[in-house]
PDB file of C-alpha atoms in Angstrom:
ATOM      1  CA  LEU A 808     -26.465 138.582 161.696  1.00  0.00           C
ATOM      2  CA  THR A 809     -25.053 138.530 158.200  1.00  0.00           C
ATOM      3  CA  SER A 810     -22.078 136.175 157.939  1.00  0.00           C
ATOM      4  CA  CYS A 811     -22.278 135.227 161.629  1.00  0.00           C
ATOM      5  CA  THR A 812     -21.395 131.823 163.006  1.00  0.00           C
ATOM      6  CA  ALA A 813     -23.583 129.845 165.445  1.00  0.00           C
ATOM      7  CA  TYR A 814     -22.162 127.591 168.166  1.00  0.00           C
ATOM      8  CA  LEU A 815     -24.504 124.949 169.619  1.00  0.00           C
ATOM      9  CA  TYR A 816     -23.739 122.702 172.570  1.00  0.00           C
ATOM     10  CA  ARG A 817     -25.696 119.836 174.092  1.00  0.00           C
ATOM     11  CA  SER A 818     -24.712 117.185 176.608  1.00  0.00           C
ATOM     12  CA  HIS A 819     -26.266 114.133 178.235  1.00  0.00           C
ATOM     13  CA  LYS A 820     -26.929 114.022 181.985  1.00  0.00           C
ATOM     14  CA  ASP A 821     -23.622 112.187 182.441  1.00  0.00           C
ATOM     15  CA  GLY A 822     -21.768 115.086 180.770  1.00  0.00           C
ATOM     16  CA  SER A 823     -20.941 113.303 177.515  1.00  0.00           C
ATOM     17  CA  LEU A 824     -21.563 115.197 174.279  1.00  0.00           C
ATOM     18  CA  ALA A 825     -24.870 114.783 172.473  1.00  0.00           C
ATOM     19  CA  ILE A 826     -25.998 115.734 168.971  1.00  0.00           C
ATOM     20  CA  SER A 827     -27.048 119.381 168.801  1.00  0.00           C
ATOM     21  CA  ARG A 828     -27.351 119.735 165.013  1.00  0.00           C
ATOM     22  CA  PRO A 829     -30.346 121.966 164.229  1.00  0.00           C
ATOM     23  CA  CYS A 830     -33.350 120.474 162.430  1.00  0.00           C
ATOM     24  CA  SER A 831     -33.989 121.459 158.806  1.00  0.00           C
ATOM     25  CA  GLY A 832     -36.465 124.174 159.867  1.00  0.00           C
ATOM     26  CA  CYS A 833     -33.945 125.749 162.217  1.00  0.00           C
ATOM     27  CA  MET A 834     -31.218 125.467 159.585  1.00  0.00           C
ATOM     28  CA  SER A 835     -33.495 127.342 157.168  1.00  0.00           C
ATOM     29  CA  LEU A 836     -34.059 130.066 159.759  1.00  0.00           C
ATOM     30  CA  LEU A 837     -30.334 130.354 160.522  1.00  0.00           C
ATOM     31  CA  ARG A 838     -29.589 130.765 156.831  1.00  0.00           C
ATOM     32  CA  ALA A 839     -32.440 133.256 156.372  1.00  0.00           C
ATOM     33  CA  VAL A 840     -30.996 135.572 159.021  1.00  0.00           C
ATOM     34  CA  GLY A 841     -27.545 135.419 157.454  1.00  0.00           C
ATOM     35  CA  ILE A 842     -25.715 132.795 159.504  1.00  0.00           C
ATOM     36  CA  ARG A 843     -23.344 130.910 157.211  1.00  0.00           C
ATOM     37  CA  ARG A 844     -21.569 128.463 159.538  1.00  0.00           C
ATOM     38  CA  VAL A 845     -22.874 126.300 162.404  1.00  0.00           C
ATOM     39  CA  PHE A 846     -20.621 124.496 164.877  1.00  0.00           C
ATOM     40  CA  PHE A 847     -22.414 121.832 166.912  1.00  0.00           C
ATOM     41  CA  THR A 848     -21.757 118.889 169.181  1.00  0.00           C
ATOM     42  CA  VAL A 849     -22.062 115.293 167.991  1.00  0.00           C
ATOM     43  CA  GLU A 850     -21.681 112.060 169.938  1.00  0.00           C
ATOM     44  CA  GLY A 851     -18.088 112.191 171.143  1.00  0.00           C
ATOM     45  CA  GLY A 852     -16.985 115.334 169.305  1.00  0.00           C
ATOM     46  CA  TYR A 853     -17.765 118.528 167.448  1.00  0.00           C
ATOM     47  CA  ALA A 854     -18.773 119.254 163.855  1.00  0.00           C
ATOM     48  CA  VAL A 855     -19.241 122.207 161.528  1.00  0.00           C
ATOM     49  CA  GLU A 856     -21.636 122.731 158.645  1.00  0.00           C
ATOM     50  CA  GLU A 857     -21.476 125.609 156.197  1.00  0.00           C
ATOM     51  CA  PHE A 858     -24.296 126.931 154.057  1.00  0.00           C
ATOM     52  CA  SER A 859     -23.798 127.479 150.361  1.00  0.00           C
ATOM     53  CA  GLU A 860     -25.399 130.460 148.664  1.00  0.00           C
ATOM     54  CA  ARG A 861     -27.876 128.301 146.729  1.00  0.00           C
ATOM     55  CA  ASN A 862     -28.707 125.526 149.178  1.00  0.00           C
ATOM     56  CA  ILE A 863     -30.273 125.735 152.614  1.00  0.00           C
ATOM     57  CA  SER A 864     -27.520 123.449 153.844  1.00  0.00           C
ATOM     58  CA  SER A 865     -24.767 121.465 152.239  1.00  0.00           C
ATOM     59  CA  GLY A 866     -26.095 118.378 154.010  1.00  0.00           C
ATOM     60  CA  ASP A 867     -22.542 117.404 154.918  1.00  0.00           C
ATOM     61  CA  TRP A 868     -20.610 118.146 158.032  1.00  0.00           C
ATOM     62  CA  ILE A 869     -17.045 117.620 159.091  1.00  0.00           C
ATOM     63  CA  THR A 870     -16.229 116.256 162.529  1.00  0.00           C
ATOM     64  CA  TYR A 871     -13.274 117.777 164.373  1.00  0.00           C
ATOM     65  CA  PRO A 872     -11.546 116.876 167.632  1.00  0.00           C
ATOM     66  CA  LYS A 873     -12.503 119.161 170.531  1.00  0.00           C
ATOM     67  CA  GLN A 874      -9.102 120.889 170.629  1.00  0.00           C
ATOM     68  CA  VAL A 875      -9.353 121.919 166.959  1.00  0.00           C
ATOM     69  CA  ILE A 876     -12.695 123.642 167.591  1.00  0.00           C
ATOM     70  CA  PHE A 877     -11.456 125.401 170.746  1.00  0.00           C
ATOM     71  CA  THR A 878      -8.334 126.599 168.909  1.00  0.00           C
ATOM     72  CA  TYR A 879     -10.496 127.940 166.067  1.00  0.00           C
ATOM     73  CA  ILE A 880     -12.849 129.742 168.480  1.00  0.00           C
ATOM     74  CA  ASN A 881      -9.909 131.281 170.348  1.00  0.00           C
ATOM     75  CA  LYS A 882      -8.444 132.564 167.056  1.00  0.00           C
ATOM     76  CA  LEU A 883     -11.792 134.129 166.143  1.00  0.00           C
ATOM     77  CA  LEU A 884     -12.074 135.830 169.529  1.00  0.00           C
ATOM     78  CA  THR A 885      -8.504 137.127 169.345  1.00  0.00           C
ATOM     79  CA  LYS A 886      -9.025 138.394 165.803  1.00  0.00           C
ATOM     80  CA  LYS A 887     -12.194 140.296 166.777  1.00  0.00           C
ATOM     81  CA  GLY A 888     -10.763 141.678 170.000  1.00  0.00           C
ATOM     82  CA  GLY A 889     -12.767 139.398 172.302  1.00  0.00           C
ATOM     83  CA  THR A 890     -11.522 137.750 175.449  1.00  0.00           C
TER      84      THR A 890
END
């Protein structure tokens, strides 16, 4: 899983986005197995958090509009030959 990216999604019963950011224990596990970037849902949008080499997590995340995340994911899939 070295240098992989995780994508987490969570929604409320009404379909609106909910926070899916992993807890600190899960973040530690993700980093331990080599995952360096985590995209996750937040109330009303999406966010990304990247791990530094020294820290378990930067503690900061950047929120992006949904279309920006979907465009990024599509570019990754195209680059790696996915569908």
